Structure formats: structure tokens, C-alpha cells
């Protein structure tokens, strides 16, 4: 177990302890962290409200699409995250604020991963109804969700417990847990692209169409969102596997962290990638594109149970998704 005495022989104050190694973004400061955090706070608030309004409007007209809810919740979660980072920047010596801000950074992002996981499930089922509705695929889908929740717990424990102990053996275990969690985060985040590629390669007979807009455009939107998020997830995974950088050398002098720990890396690989996806899903109206009827539980249900006829503009310059979606009971999607 690590010694509880400092270099001068004096007892080290009890937990929480200050960080010993460099981390992505480091400890925030008034400049540039507060202005950047305020910008992202406003953006997340605006588009969180946008997704909530879409959800309420759809509910009022009987159009059930629950995923605007998690998207709005994620955006509001990031409002709180950026608020904590602003508070931490104003009180940089507060280890408690640092712990809270760190937890919120990790805890929110999986909501977007899970939304993409459900979207790619709908794409795969549309292209391969028999396999997509099979028990095997259901199990794979469920295991993916459970595993990301377990990975979240590993990441939080691995990131937070070092603040609470000086035991080097425990800290080594924490780092291993953190590596495992971040690695699965990256794999799960990128997984929809892999599923889409598999779906495109496998032979198929027609498409069990769902939602509004051209099917290939919907695939492109999901792929773009996944790749944007993957840039951040893979970057965080890579730097997690790199050797840790102590904040001070053996003589207690500060050490300049490598550039990949910079504040620019933190904001670009976290908040920027996330807000781009939140905005993309709002302006492309995923509530129309990825909507499936209630009660779908077997191959062909996307078409058979559809209550919408999609009417497209003949003008090729029109927006990608149809300007009107008219309820017509028992009408199959075109």
C-alpha cells in the first residue's frame, strides 16, 4: 500500500486526493474553458429544447417516436455537465467539483451510442427481416446494451476511485477497469457502421421500408453520426492506452503534459462531436426517418403495420425528407 506520508514526512490529507497524472483537458481555467463551456451550454440547451418540442408535437398528433426523449435528456445532461465545468474553472482547487464534472462527462455520452444502436437495428431488420427479427440478433442487440452499461460503471469506477485511495495496487486495477470500459465504448460507438456494412454485403430480397425519406439517405445520416461520435470515442480510447503522464516529476516540479491532453482535444472529442450529432438528428428529423409502427415483432411488420404514406416532392432540389406525412390507415409505405 502507498505510504500516507508526503515527501516532507507530513501526513497527506485524507481523500479526495488531487490527481497524480495528466487527464484529457486537465483542470479547467477561466480562459478558455468558461467561454467555451458557455457556448456549448447554450447550444445544448437550444437543441435539447428542440428535441423536446419535436417529441411533444409528435405525441400530440399520435406519432410515437421515443428517441427524441433520450436526445433531449442527453442535451440537458450536457447543460449540467458544462455548468459543472464552469464552476470547476472558478474553483480549480475543488477536488469534489472535479470529480462531479468528470463523472458527468463520462455518464452522458452512452445515450447517443444507444440511440444509434437502435437505429441500426431498424436498418438491419428492414434489409434482412428474417435474420433481423431472429432470436440470435435479439440476443446480440440486448447483450450490446447490457455491456455498455457495465462498461460505463467500469469507466466511472476507474476514473473516480483514484481520487479516493493512495493504494498503488488499487489504482492499477482502476486503470485496467478504465481501459476496458473505454475500449468497449469505442467498439460499441463504431459498431453501427460495421452492422451497416454487413447488412449491405449480405444478399437480400427487397427492403421492409420504414420511415420517411430515401432509405439510403437514412443510412448515410446514421453512418455520418456514428463516424462523428467515433472520432471522439476512438481518440479517448487511444490516449487511455498510452503511458500515463505524471503531473510532477520525482522532485515535485510540474511536467508539461503531451499535446493530446490539451483543452482543444477535450472539447473537440467530447462536446463538439456530441453537439454535431444532436443538431444533425434535429435538422434531419430522425423522428420521421427512423419511425416504425407500434406492434412490430416479426418480418414484414414495418410495411404491414405502417400507418403512413410518404409523399415526395418531384422537385429534385427539395429537402431529402418528404415535406408531408399524411396518416392513411392500412396504407403501406412507398
Rosetta silent file (secondary structure, phi, psi, omega in degrees, C-alpha in Angstrom):
SEQUENCE: XXXXXXXXXXXXXXXXXXXXXXXXXXXXXXXXXXXXXXXXXXXXXXXXXXXXXXXXXXXXXXXXXXXXXXXXXXXXXXXXXXXXXXXXXXXXXXXXXXXXXXXXXXXXXXXXXXXXXXXXXXXXXXXXXXXXXXXXXXXXXXXXXXXXXXXXXXXXXXXXXXXXXXXXXXXXXXXXXXXXXXXXXXXXXXXXXXXXXXXXXXXXXXXXXXXXXXXXXXXXXXXXXXXXXXXXXXXXXXXXXXXXXXXXXXXXXXXXXXXXXXXXXXXXXXXXXXXXXXXXXXXXXXXXXXXXXXXXXXXXXXXXXXXXXXXXXXXXXXXXXXXXXXXXXXXXXX
SCORE:     score description
SCORE:     0.000 S_00000001
   1 L     0.000  145.147  179.846    0.000    0.000    0.000 S_00000001
   2 L   -63.798  150.545  177.029    1.180    3.507   -0.739 S_00000001
   3 L   -69.124  147.053  178.349    2.583    5.499    2.088 S_00000001
   4 L   -94.850   12.575  179.980    0.257    8.017    3.714 S_00000001
   5 E  -109.018  143.037  177.117    3.139   10.439    4.262 S_00000001
   6 L   -79.896 -176.606 -177.301    4.179   13.204    1.943 S_00000001
   7 L   -63.083  -26.864 -179.746    7.724   13.981    0.850 S_00000001
   8 L   -87.986    1.352 -178.960    8.322   16.079    4.000 S_00000001
   9 L    88.711   -1.186  179.350    7.179   13.279    6.258 S_00000001
  10 L   -85.211  144.684  178.640    3.895   15.005    7.000 S_00000001
  11 E   -61.006  137.594  175.527    0.645   13.012    6.687 S_00000001
  12 L   -76.847  133.881  178.449   -1.175   13.565    3.409 S_00000001
  13 L   -53.757  153.771 -177.860   -4.703   14.922    3.972 S_00000001
  14 L   -66.774  175.314 -178.165   -7.466   12.361    3.609 S_00000001
  15 L   -64.894  157.398    0.339   -9.479   11.736    0.463 S_00000001
  16 L   -75.915  146.002 -178.632  -10.341   13.012   -2.007 S_00000001
  17 L   -97.030  149.905  177.434   -6.749   13.283   -3.201 S_00000001
  18 L   -66.434  154.511 -178.786   -5.568   15.533   -6.040 S_00000001
  19 L   -65.306  146.267  179.278   -4.858   13.787   -9.361 S_00000001
  20 L   -99.012  -22.818 -175.889   -1.365   12.394   -9.866 S_00000001
  21 E  -121.161  158.036  177.989   -1.487   12.023  -13.657 S_00000001
  22 L   -67.410  149.025  178.399   -2.485   14.224  -16.581 S_00000001
  23 L  -133.898  162.498 -178.385   -6.006   13.851  -17.955 S_00000001
  24 L   -61.062  121.173 -179.804   -7.779   14.952  -21.113 S_00000001
  25 L    89.064  -22.060  179.664   -8.492   18.678  -20.819 S_00000001
  26 L    60.400 -161.650  176.887   -6.756   18.959  -17.476 S_00000001
  27 L   -81.639  126.418 -176.501   -8.070   21.257  -14.763 S_00000001
  28 L   -67.876  154.804  176.808  -10.229   23.983  -16.361 S_00000001
  29 L  -128.664  168.536 -178.547   -9.365   27.662  -16.097 S_00000001
  30 H   -56.836  -46.575  174.935  -11.368   30.831  -16.633 S_00000001
  31 H  -117.759  125.941    8.638   -9.811   31.204  -20.093 S_00000001
  32 H  -100.141    4.658 -167.240  -10.512   29.426  -22.334 S_00000001
  33 H   -65.820  -41.776 -176.681  -12.765   26.963  -20.502 S_00000001
  34 H   -64.171  -51.368  178.148  -15.543   29.252  -19.307 S_00000001
  35 H   -59.115  -42.450  179.437  -16.303   30.900  -22.695 S_00000001
  36 H   -63.701  -43.138 -179.679  -16.120   27.548  -24.497 S_00000001
  37 H   -65.067  -37.042  178.208  -18.328   25.866  -21.916 S_00000001
  38 H   -64.175  -42.464  178.930  -20.880   28.683  -22.142 S_00000001
  39 H   -59.715  -48.205 -179.833  -21.064   28.308  -25.932 S_00000001
  40 H   -67.740  -35.426  177.121  -21.672   24.572  -25.670 S_00000001
  41 H   -58.292  -47.121 -178.956  -24.121   25.079  -22.803 S_00000001
  42 H   -64.041  -43.808 -179.585  -26.246   27.386  -24.963 S_00000001
  43 H   -63.068  -45.293  179.293  -26.109   25.045  -27.967 S_00000001
  44 H   -64.404  -37.828  178.908  -27.084   22.005  -25.920 S_00000001
  45 H   -64.574  -45.562 -178.629  -29.907   23.958  -24.283 S_00000001
  46 H   -61.289  -49.140 -175.096  -31.299   25.163  -27.632 S_00000001
  47 H   -82.235  -18.757  169.121  -31.258   21.777  -29.310 S_00000001
  48 H   -66.437  -43.275  176.048  -32.377   19.973  -26.175 S_00000001
  49 H   -63.827  -39.331  179.619  -35.474   22.168  -26.244 S_00000001
  50 H   -60.187  -46.309  179.242  -35.814   21.495  -29.989 S_00000001
  51 H   -66.423  -35.539  178.484  -35.873   17.723  -29.465 S_00000001
  52 H   -67.484  -40.064  177.896  -38.311   18.092  -26.580 S_00000001
  53 H   -65.319  -39.893  176.650  -40.663   20.207  -28.710 S_00000001
  54 H   -61.450  -43.233  179.582  -40.489   17.637  -31.518 S_00000001
  55 H   -61.022  -45.201 -178.643  -41.323   14.895  -29.016 S_00000001
  56 H   -68.688  -39.193  178.550  -44.328   16.791  -27.635 S_00000001
  57 H   -64.389  -43.395  178.220  -45.604   17.744  -31.080 S_00000001
  58 H   -63.604  -40.595  179.539  -45.365   14.144  -32.262 S_00000001
  59 H   -63.237  -38.594 -179.082  -47.129   12.907  -29.140 S_00000001
  60 H   -65.224  -30.489 -179.621  -49.964   15.374  -29.695 S_00000001
  61 L  -101.184   11.742  175.409  -50.576   14.028  -33.205 S_00000001
  62 L    78.619   18.539  179.817  -50.209   10.379  -32.229 S_00000001
  63 L   -99.433  103.626 -174.996  -46.781    9.900  -33.793 S_00000001
  64 L   -87.970  115.503  174.566  -44.823    7.745  -31.344 S_00000001
  65 L  -148.310   99.862 -168.882  -41.055    8.148  -31.554 S_00000001
  66 L   -76.339  -16.601 -169.537  -39.396    7.908  -28.156 S_00000001
  67 H   -72.346  -17.878  171.995  -35.812    8.655  -29.180 S_00000001
  68 H   -64.677  -26.230  176.835  -36.258   12.424  -29.181 S_00000001
  69 H   -63.177  -57.061  176.617  -36.677   11.960  -25.428 S_00000001
  70 H   -59.221  -34.908  178.536  -33.192   10.491  -24.832 S_00000001
  71 H   -65.694  -40.613  176.759  -31.707   13.036  -27.242 S_00000001
  72 H   -67.216  -43.177  178.988  -33.296   15.878  -25.264 S_00000001
  73 H   -60.855  -41.690  178.373  -32.244   14.297  -21.962 S_00000001
  74 H   -61.321  -44.969 -179.368  -28.693   13.964  -23.222 S_00000001
  75 H   -61.440  -43.227  178.853  -28.609   17.626  -24.263 S_00000001
  76 H   -68.415  -32.636  175.701  -29.921   18.754  -20.869 S_00000001
  77 H   -62.065  -39.195  178.726  -27.420   16.419  -19.212 S_00000001
  78 H   -72.431  -27.077  172.912  -24.684   18.240  -21.100 S_00000001
  79 H   -60.438  -44.206  177.877  -26.078   21.580  -19.915 S_00000001
  80 H   -67.266  -39.184  179.682  -25.414   20.360  -16.381 S_00000001
  81 H   -61.016  -47.810  179.952  -22.006   18.980  -17.407 S_00000001
  82 H   -66.888  -33.037  176.842  -20.860   22.289  -18.870 S_00000001
  83 H   -63.858  -41.975  177.952  -22.238   24.128  -15.826 S_00000001
  84 H   -64.570  -37.428  179.361  -20.125   21.928  -13.552 S_00000001
  85 H   -67.809  -36.115  175.871  -17.069   22.592  -15.692 S_00000001
  86 H   -63.552  -44.898  178.926  -17.668   26.348  -15.409 S_00000001
  87 H   -62.546  -40.254  178.819  -17.957   26.021  -11.631 S_00000001
  88 H   -64.578  -37.741  178.533  -14.784   23.922  -11.548 S_00000001
  89 H   -63.374  -33.121  179.552  -12.944   26.568  -13.585 S_00000001
  90 H   -80.327  -20.772  178.654  -13.900   29.165  -10.974 S_00000001
  91 L  -131.829   67.634 -171.827  -12.819   26.854   -8.135 S_00000001
  92 L   -64.671  -18.250  179.711   -9.924   24.870   -9.645 S_00000001
  93 L   -88.464   -3.202 -179.435   -8.711   23.564   -6.279 S_00000001
  94 L   -80.309  104.266  179.866  -12.056   21.903   -5.508 S_00000001
  95 H   -68.161  -34.565  179.652  -11.432   18.193   -5.974 S_00000001
  96 H   -61.740  -43.805  177.058  -15.103   17.443   -5.295 S_00000001
  97 H   -63.293  -38.843  178.136  -16.192   19.641   -8.212 S_00000001
  98 H   -62.261  -41.486  178.457  -13.581   17.966  -10.384 S_00000001
  99 H   -63.991  -46.624 -179.352  -14.929   14.526   -9.525 S_00000001
 100 H   -61.503  -44.574 -179.825  -18.523   15.574  -10.240 S_00000001
 101 H   -63.451  -38.378  179.459  -17.587   17.178  -13.565 S_00000001
 102 H   -65.843  -44.260  179.250  -15.628   14.080  -14.580 S_00000001
 103 H   -59.194  -44.284 -176.990  -18.498   11.725  -13.764 S_00000001
 104 H   -68.488  -31.935  176.408  -20.945   13.770  -15.840 S_00000001
 105 H   -62.057  -44.382 -177.531  -18.607   13.833  -18.847 S_00000001
 106 H   -76.130  -36.663 -169.011  -18.478   10.034  -18.901 S_00000001
 107 H   -72.304  -26.304 -172.864  -22.063    9.300  -17.886 S_00000001
 108 H   -84.018  -35.108 -166.413  -23.903   11.133  -20.641 S_00000001
 109 L   -63.154  -25.782 -176.234  -22.301   10.055  -23.877 S_00000001
 110 H   -67.787  -18.404  177.457  -23.633    6.482  -23.940 S_00000001
 111 H   -59.856  -41.591  178.251  -27.151    7.804  -24.600 S_00000001
 112 H   -68.155  -38.091  177.840  -26.104    8.723  -28.133 S_00000001
 113 H   -60.578  -43.412 -177.105  -24.400    5.350  -28.584 S_00000001
 114 H   -68.453  -40.111  176.881  -27.572    3.527  -27.561 S_00000001
 115 H   -58.360  -45.645  178.309  -29.782    5.632  -29.857 S_00000001
 116 H   -63.474  -35.333  179.054  -27.531    4.728  -32.800 S_00000001
 117 H   -63.073  -38.589  177.531  -27.633    1.064  -31.768 S_00000001
 118 H   -73.970  -36.265  178.412  -31.427    1.083  -32.051 S_00000001
 119 H   -63.557  -43.113 -179.044  -31.359    2.967  -35.356 S_00000001
 120 H   -70.320  -27.340  173.931  -29.016    0.432  -36.941 S_00000001
 121 H   -61.151  -41.885 -179.968  -31.240   -2.363  -35.643 S_00000001
 122 H   -67.464  -38.066  177.459  -34.104   -0.912  -37.677 S_00000001
 123 H   -64.958  -45.094 -178.983  -31.932   -0.635  -40.768 S_00000001
 124 H   -64.551  -41.606  179.364  -30.745   -4.232  -40.457 S_00000001
 125 H   -66.543  -32.637  178.603  -34.280   -5.519  -39.906 S_00000001
 126 H   -69.080  -37.451 -177.969  -35.508   -3.606  -42.935 S_00000001
 127 H   -85.859  -28.752 -178.185  -32.850   -5.126  -45.187 S_00000001
 128 L  -137.345   73.244 -173.923  -32.806   -8.611  -43.626 S_00000001
 129 H   -56.313  -43.293 -176.494  -36.155   -9.191  -41.896 S_00000001
 130 H   -63.179  -50.027 -179.718  -35.658  -12.892  -41.181 S_00000001
 131 H   -72.477  -37.942 -177.653  -32.244  -12.507  -39.560 S_00000001
 132 H   -65.236  -30.523  178.652  -33.035   -9.116  -38.033 S_00000001
 133 L   -96.873    4.889 -178.330  -36.052  -10.464  -36.160 S_00000001
 134 L   -72.854  161.928  179.752  -34.327  -13.723  -35.193 S_00000001
 135 H   -64.268  -35.504 -179.405  -33.580  -14.672  -31.609 S_00000001
 136 H   -60.252  -47.172 -178.966  -29.850  -14.520  -32.319 S_00000001
 137 H   -67.055  -37.835  178.012  -29.998  -10.872  -33.364 S_00000001
 138 H   -59.374  -42.261 -179.496  -32.247  -10.006  -30.408 S_00000001
 139 H   -66.144  -45.597  179.036  -29.688  -11.528  -28.043 S_00000001
 140 H   -59.146  -42.784  179.998  -26.770   -9.722  -29.709 S_00000001
 141 H   -62.880  -46.106 -178.479  -28.670   -6.434  -29.501 S_00000001
 142 H   -66.454  -41.180  179.248  -29.527   -6.917  -25.818 S_00000001
 143 H   -62.000  -39.057  177.847  -26.000   -8.007  -24.895 S_00000001
 144 H   -60.085  -41.094  179.442  -24.628   -4.874  -26.541 S_00000001
 145 H   -67.123  -46.489 -179.798  -26.881   -2.686  -24.372 S_00000001
 146 H   -61.910  -42.615 -177.618  -26.031   -4.532  -21.149 S_00000001
 147 H   -64.672  -35.659 -179.969  -22.316   -4.438  -21.932 S_00000001
 148 H   -70.379  -32.242  176.129  -22.295   -0.672  -22.499 S_00000001
 149 H   -68.160  -41.720  176.557  -23.951   -0.152  -19.108 S_00000001
 150 H   -63.214  -42.017  179.865  -21.343   -2.383  -17.458 S_00000001
 151 H   -63.166  -36.785  176.986  -18.598   -0.500  -19.307 S_00000001
 152 H   -60.767  -43.225  178.246  -19.972    2.803  -18.036 S_00000001
 153 H   -62.194  -40.955  179.351  -19.667    1.504  -14.478 S_00000001
 154 H   -63.225  -43.532 -178.818  -16.084    0.384  -15.168 S_00000001
 155 H   -64.348  -44.226 -178.476  -15.125    3.778  -16.602 S_00000001
 156 H   -65.360  -45.762  178.359  -16.644    5.719  -13.710 S_00000001
 157 H   -62.201  -45.762 -178.385  -15.040    3.499  -11.068 S_00000001
 158 H   -65.087  -29.551 -178.630  -11.710    3.547  -12.884 S_00000001
 159 H   -86.818  -29.975 -172.229  -11.752    7.323  -13.262 S_00000001
 160 H   -97.608  -37.422 -174.643  -13.054    8.265   -9.812 S_00000001
 161 H   -60.920  -32.690  176.107  -11.614    5.766   -7.335 S_00000001
 162 H   -58.266  -21.776  174.890   -8.007    7.030   -7.771 S_00000001
 163 H   -72.589  -16.113 -170.247   -9.224   10.241   -6.128 S_00000001
 164 L  -110.909   -1.475 -178.616  -10.207    8.200   -3.077 S_00000001
 165 L  -146.374  152.919  173.670   -7.189    5.970   -2.460 S_00000001
 166 L  -108.255    1.920 -179.137   -3.387    6.078   -2.422 S_00000001
 167 L   -69.522  114.935 -176.260   -3.055    2.314   -2.735 S_00000001
 168 H   -65.137  -33.741  178.868   -0.981    1.741   -5.885 S_00000001
 169 H   -65.609  -42.785  178.744   -2.358   -1.775   -6.381 S_00000001
 170 H   -65.583  -40.601  179.015   -5.933   -0.477   -6.291 S_00000001
 171 H   -64.561  -34.483  176.893   -5.030    2.348   -8.657 S_00000001
 172 H   -65.337  -42.286  177.144   -3.520   -0.171  -11.078 S_00000001
 173 H   -63.609  -42.512  178.768   -6.763   -2.155  -11.019 S_00000001
 174 H   -58.606  -41.745  179.866   -8.742    1.049  -11.517 S_00000001
 175 H   -64.643  -38.281  177.795   -6.666    1.881  -14.579 S_00000001
 176 H   -64.974  -40.792  177.297   -7.323   -1.588  -16.010 S_00000001
 177 H   -62.748  -42.040  179.852  -11.063   -1.140  -15.452 S_00000001
 178 H   -63.182  -42.494  178.374  -10.908    2.245  -17.145 S_00000001
 179 H   -61.858  -43.768 -179.958   -9.079    0.792  -20.148 S_00000001
 180 H   -62.224  -44.628 -179.334  -11.635   -1.999  -20.510 S_00000001
 181 H   -65.333  -45.724 -179.315  -14.539    0.444  -20.338 S_00000001
 182 H   -65.732  -35.056  178.624  -13.062    2.963  -22.777 S_00000001
 183 H   -65.185  -43.864  178.693  -12.172    0.195  -25.228 S_00000001
 184 H   -68.808  -35.472  174.927  -15.727   -1.113  -25.276 S_00000001
 185 H   -53.164  -48.394 -177.702  -17.038    2.454  -25.584 S_00000001
 186 H   -65.032  -42.628 -179.787  -15.033    2.851  -28.790 S_00000001
 187 H   -64.829  -46.973 -177.600  -16.097   -0.539  -30.166 S_00000001
 188 H   -66.892  -37.307  179.036  -19.780   -0.027  -29.346 S_00000001
 189 H   -62.630  -41.306 -177.075  -19.755    3.520  -30.725 S_00000001
 190 H   -83.620  -15.119 -173.506  -18.353    2.340  -34.068 S_00000001
 191 H   -53.820  -39.700  179.258  -20.443   -0.860  -34.181 S_00000001
 192 H   -56.177  -34.644  177.169  -23.377    0.639  -36.190 S_00000001
 193 H   -64.816  -41.331  178.846  -21.022    1.243  -39.132 S_00000001
 194 H   -63.946  -43.456  179.776  -19.941   -2.400  -39.003 S_00000001
 195 H   -63.886  -40.861  177.877  -23.564   -3.579  -38.854 S_00000001
 196 H   -61.686  -44.220  179.485  -24.473   -1.351  -41.812 S_00000001
 197 H   -62.790  -42.980  177.328  -21.581   -2.756  -43.855 S_00000001
 198 H   -61.898  -42.689 -179.200  -22.591   -6.326  -43.016 S_00000001
 199 H   -63.111  -36.527 -179.909  -26.187   -5.515  -43.917 S_00000001
 200 H   -74.336  -30.862 -177.692  -25.136   -4.099  -47.288 S_00000001
 201 H   -79.002  -38.436 -177.914  -22.896   -7.062  -48.111 S_00000001
 202 L   -64.390  140.321  176.802  -25.353   -9.821  -47.204 S_00000001
 203 L   -64.823  144.573 -177.791  -27.715  -10.841  -50.037 S_00000001
 204 L  -145.440  159.172  177.674  -31.272   -9.596  -49.575 S_00000001
 205 L  -117.455   91.213  179.093  -34.679   -9.701  -51.240 S_00000001
 206 L    75.674 -178.242 -178.732  -36.175   -6.216  -51.186 S_00000001
 207 L  -131.671  131.157  175.054  -36.457   -3.847  -48.239 S_00000001
 208 L   -83.223   78.622 -168.440  -39.067   -3.791  -45.496 S_00000001
 209 L   -60.382  142.729  174.517  -39.201    0.011  -45.716 S_00000001
 210 L  -138.576  159.692  172.066  -39.870    2.187  -42.700 S_00000001
 211 L    67.222 -178.489 -177.048  -39.969    5.901  -42.001 S_00000001
 212 L   -94.829  161.513  175.736  -39.760    8.913  -44.273 S_00000001
 213 L    82.220  169.514  178.836  -37.186    9.806  -46.873 S_00000001
 214 L   -69.280  138.638 -175.760  -34.964    7.691  -49.083 S_00000001
 215 H   -60.764  -41.668 -178.239  -33.619    4.629  -47.334 S_00000001
 216 H   -66.905  -30.881  176.192  -30.051    5.242  -48.497 S_00000001
 217 H   -67.978  -38.025  178.093  -30.178    8.794  -47.137 S_00000001
 218 H   -64.279  -40.038  175.993  -31.253    7.466  -43.757 S_00000001
 219 H   -62.174  -41.625 -179.237  -28.316    5.057  -43.795 S_00000001
 220 H   -63.545  -39.971  179.322  -25.997    7.949  -44.668 S_00000001
 221 H   -63.383  -46.973  179.171  -27.288   10.052  -41.769 S_00000001
 222 H   -63.401  -42.736 -179.784  -26.738    7.252  -39.266 S_00000001
 223 H   -62.653  -43.080  179.068  -23.300    6.487  -40.692 S_00000001
 224 H   -61.847  -45.415  179.792  -22.267   10.146  -40.521 S_00000001
 225 H   -62.321  -41.774 -179.720  -23.440   10.452  -36.906 S_00000001
 226 H   -64.623  -42.909 -179.783  -21.631    7.256  -35.942 S_00000001
 227 H   -65.976  -37.616  177.818  -18.376    8.349  -37.562 S_00000001
 228 H   -62.296  -49.146  179.230  -18.546   11.751  -35.846 S_00000001
 229 H   -64.811  -35.462 -178.174  -19.015   10.164  -32.429 S_00000001
 230 H   -65.522  -30.754  176.804  -16.371    7.543  -33.184 S_00000001
 231 H   -56.291  -44.607  179.094  -13.756   10.251  -33.725 S_00000001
 232 H   -72.513  -45.338 -176.137  -14.131   11.202  -30.077 S_00000001
 233 H   -64.604  -43.102 -179.128  -14.572    7.694  -28.671 S_00000001
 234 H   -69.410  -38.875  177.493  -11.585    6.222  -30.509 S_00000001
 235 H   -61.387  -45.703  179.745   -9.368    9.193  -29.615 S_00000001
 236 H   -63.218  -36.926  178.861  -10.245    8.820  -25.924 S_00000001
 237 H   -66.122  -43.646 -178.227   -9.571    5.092  -26.134 S_00000001
 238 H   -62.325  -47.506 -177.730   -6.176    5.585  -27.781 S_00000001
 239 H   -70.739  -23.640  175.555   -4.897    8.095  -25.226 S_00000001
 240 H   -66.204  -32.969 -179.016   -6.183    5.862  -22.416 S_00000001
 241 H   -82.973  -14.398  177.779   -3.858    3.111  -23.667 S_00000001
 242 L   -72.898  155.212  179.133   -0.857    5.435  -23.883 S_00000001
 243 L   -56.109  139.533  179.651    1.533    5.552  -20.887 S_00000001
 244 L   -67.142  146.462 -179.241    0.251    7.777  -18.105 S_00000001
 245 L  -111.081  111.846  177.774    1.938   11.166  -17.711 S_00000001
 246 E   -62.480  147.299  178.243    2.628   12.297  -14.111 S_00000001
 247 L   -74.622  -24.990  179.977    1.771   15.898  -13.356 S_00000001
 248 E  -134.121  151.541  176.868    5.038   16.303  -11.432 S_00000001
 249 L   -82.006 -174.074 -175.873    8.481   14.735  -11.675 S_00000001
 250 L   -64.768  -19.287  179.093   10.281   12.948   -8.843 S_00000001
 251 L   -99.005    6.950  176.333   11.407   16.296   -7.432 S_00000001
 252 L    84.643    8.551  179.103    7.910   17.747   -7.424 S_00000001
 253 L   -85.045  139.325 -179.057    8.390   20.036  -10.417 S_00000001
 254 E   -59.381  143.311  178.428    5.415   20.391  -12.810 S_00000001
 255 L  -113.036  133.133  178.575    5.611   18.373  -16.028 S_00000001
 256 L   -73.989  118.061 -179.877    4.139   19.674  -19.283 S_00000001
 257 L   -67.162  155.233  175.680    1.556   17.098  -20.484 S_00000001
 258 L   -59.912  158.522 -174.950    1.640   15.937  -24.129 S_00000001
 259 H   -63.674  -24.963 -178.545   -0.437   17.941  -26.605 S_00000001
 260 H   -71.564   -7.858  173.350   -3.066   15.221  -26.933 S_00000001
 261 H   -92.111    5.808 -171.654   -4.209   16.080  -23.394 S_00000001
 262 L   -63.827  164.171  177.145   -4.922   19.680  -24.450 S_00000001
 263 H   -65.495  -35.683  177.574   -8.150   21.551  -23.856 S_00000001
 264 H   -60.062  -42.011  177.933   -8.739   21.666  -27.616 S_00000001
 265 H   -62.937  -41.073 -179.375   -8.647   17.863  -27.696 S_00000001
 266 H   -61.576  -50.685 -175.782  -11.089   17.695  -24.793 S_00000001
 267 H   -71.422  -36.901 -179.847  -13.697   19.986  -26.320 S_00000001
 268 H   -69.599  -39.266 -174.881  -13.367   18.644  -29.860 S_00000001
 269 H   -89.496   -4.819  175.758  -13.547   14.975  -28.844 S_00000001
 270 H  -116.863  -84.213 -171.214  -16.351   15.415  -26.327 S_00000001
 271 H   -66.223  -37.943 -177.102  -18.755   18.332  -26.625 S_00000001
 272 H   -66.423  -49.344  179.870  -18.139   19.211  -30.285 S_00000001
 273 H   -61.191  -38.153 -177.276  -18.732   15.717  -31.663 S_00000001
 274 H   -69.873  -45.035 -177.999  -21.797   15.313  -29.458 S_00000001
 275 H   -67.878  -31.565  176.846  -23.476   18.603  -30.317 S_00000001
 276 H   -61.318  -40.760  179.539  -22.922   17.956  -34.032 S_00000001
 277 H   -70.981  -41.657  178.021  -24.889   14.714  -33.749 S_00000001
 278 H   -59.890  -43.106  178.170  -27.634   16.305  -31.637 S_00000001
 279 H   -66.822  -45.456 -179.859  -28.002   19.069  -34.250 S_00000001
 280 H   -56.342  -44.832 -177.947  -27.851   16.609  -37.158 S_00000001
 281 H   -70.957  -24.014  176.937  -30.653   14.488  -35.706 S_00000001
 282 H   -77.861  -47.156 -173.995  -32.808   17.563  -35.130 S_00000001
 283 H   -77.590  -23.534  177.415  -32.475   19.145  -38.575 S_00000001
 284 L   -91.211   -1.992  176.580  -32.771   15.856  -40.498 S_00000001
 285 L    54.512   65.418  177.689  -35.876   14.896  -38.486 S_00000001
 286 H   -64.258  -19.094  177.732  -34.926   11.405  -37.421 S_00000001
 287 H   -65.012  -23.476  174.397  -38.356   11.222  -35.786 S_00000001
 288 H   -94.040  -41.684 -174.314  -39.742   10.835  -39.322 S_00000001
 289 H   -68.425  -39.171 -174.065  -36.876    8.966  -40.929 S_00000001
 290 L  -108.800   20.597  178.103  -36.459    6.232  -38.314 S_00000001
 291 L   -76.949  136.164  171.952  -40.066    5.859  -37.238 S_00000001
 292 L  -126.638  151.016 -178.183  -41.545    2.359  -37.182 S_00000001
 293 L   -67.206  155.990  173.725  -45.169    1.462  -36.376 S_00000001
 294 L   -65.913  151.273  173.644  -46.201    0.142  -32.975 S_00000001
 295 L    83.405    9.202  178.861  -46.576   -3.587  -32.585 S_00000001
 296 L   -75.560  123.386  179.006  -43.806   -4.675  -34.959 S_00000001
 297 L  -147.190    9.781  179.494  -42.445   -8.032  -33.837 S_00000001
 298 L  -155.680  165.618 -178.877  -41.858  -10.148  -36.936 S_00000001
 299 L   -55.173  136.692  177.875  -40.601   -9.917  -40.534 S_00000001
 300 L    90.327   -8.714 -176.726  -42.726   -7.687  -42.781 S_00000001
 301 H   -68.361  -27.996 -179.950  -44.348   -5.741  -39.950 S_00000001
 302 H   -58.337  -40.614  179.086  -42.665   -2.477  -40.923 S_00000001
 303 H   -82.738  -46.202 -173.753  -44.734   -2.415  -44.124 S_00000001
 304 H   -63.160  -38.664 -174.633  -47.851   -4.244  -42.966 S_00000001
 305 L   -95.349    0.247 -177.780  -48.409   -2.143  -39.856 S_00000001
 306 L   -63.979  138.607  179.081  -47.343    1.184  -41.327 S_00000001
 307 L  -111.460   18.390 -175.787  -49.908    3.965  -40.999 S_00000001
 308 E  -129.733  141.612  168.431  -48.163    6.413  -43.292 S_00000001
 309 E  -109.618  122.516 -177.458  -47.964    7.098  -46.995 S_00000001
 310 E   -86.900  124.276  179.437  -44.848    9.043  -47.835 S_00000001
 311 E  -109.518  117.938 -177.808  -45.394   11.793  -50.404 S_00000001
 312 L  -101.420  150.326  174.205  -42.199   13.091  -52.035 S_00000001
 313 L   -72.275  147.471  174.368  -41.716   16.317  -53.966 S_00000001
 314 L   -81.296  -19.824  179.643  -41.000   15.951  -57.643 S_00000001
 315 L   -70.445  115.637 -177.216  -38.620   18.880  -57.394 S_00000001
 316 L   -66.727  -15.450  179.704  -35.143   17.341  -57.031 S_00000001
 317 L   -84.046   -2.458 -177.730  -33.950   20.441  -55.199 S_00000001
 318 L   -69.611  166.261  179.667  -36.379   19.748  -52.354 S_00000001
 319 L   -64.002  159.711 -172.477  -35.197   18.610  -48.968 S_00000001
 320 L   -66.196  -41.235 -178.731  -34.292   14.968  -48.577 S_00000001
 321 L   -90.656  150.610 -174.238  -37.139   14.011  -46.287 S_00000001
 322 L   -61.942  142.832 -178.098  -40.724   14.410  -47.520 S_00000001
 323 L   -73.422  -16.214 -179.506  -42.452   17.676  -46.701 S_00000001
 324 E  -143.108  141.304  176.486  -45.650   15.956  -45.633 S_00000001
 325 E  -126.637  105.739 -172.776  -46.535   12.731  -43.924 S_00000001
 326 E   -99.645  124.879  177.258  -50.238   12.043  -44.199 S_00000001
 327 E   -64.940  124.547  174.050  -51.900    9.441  -41.948 S_00000001
 328 L  -138.761   99.003 -177.000  -53.656    6.830  -44.027 S_00000001
 329 L   -52.878  137.649  175.247  -54.649    3.741  -42.037 S_00000001
 330 L    69.073   10.672  177.420  -53.576    0.426  -43.549 S_00000001
 331 L   -89.864  135.277  179.583  -51.550    2.122  -46.295 S_00000001
 332 L   -81.586  150.766  177.965  -48.169    0.617  -46.988 S_00000001
 333 L   -73.582  145.410 -179.467  -45.101    2.814  -47.169 S_00000001
 334 L   -86.469    0.000    0.000  -43.821    3.527  -50.593 S_00000001
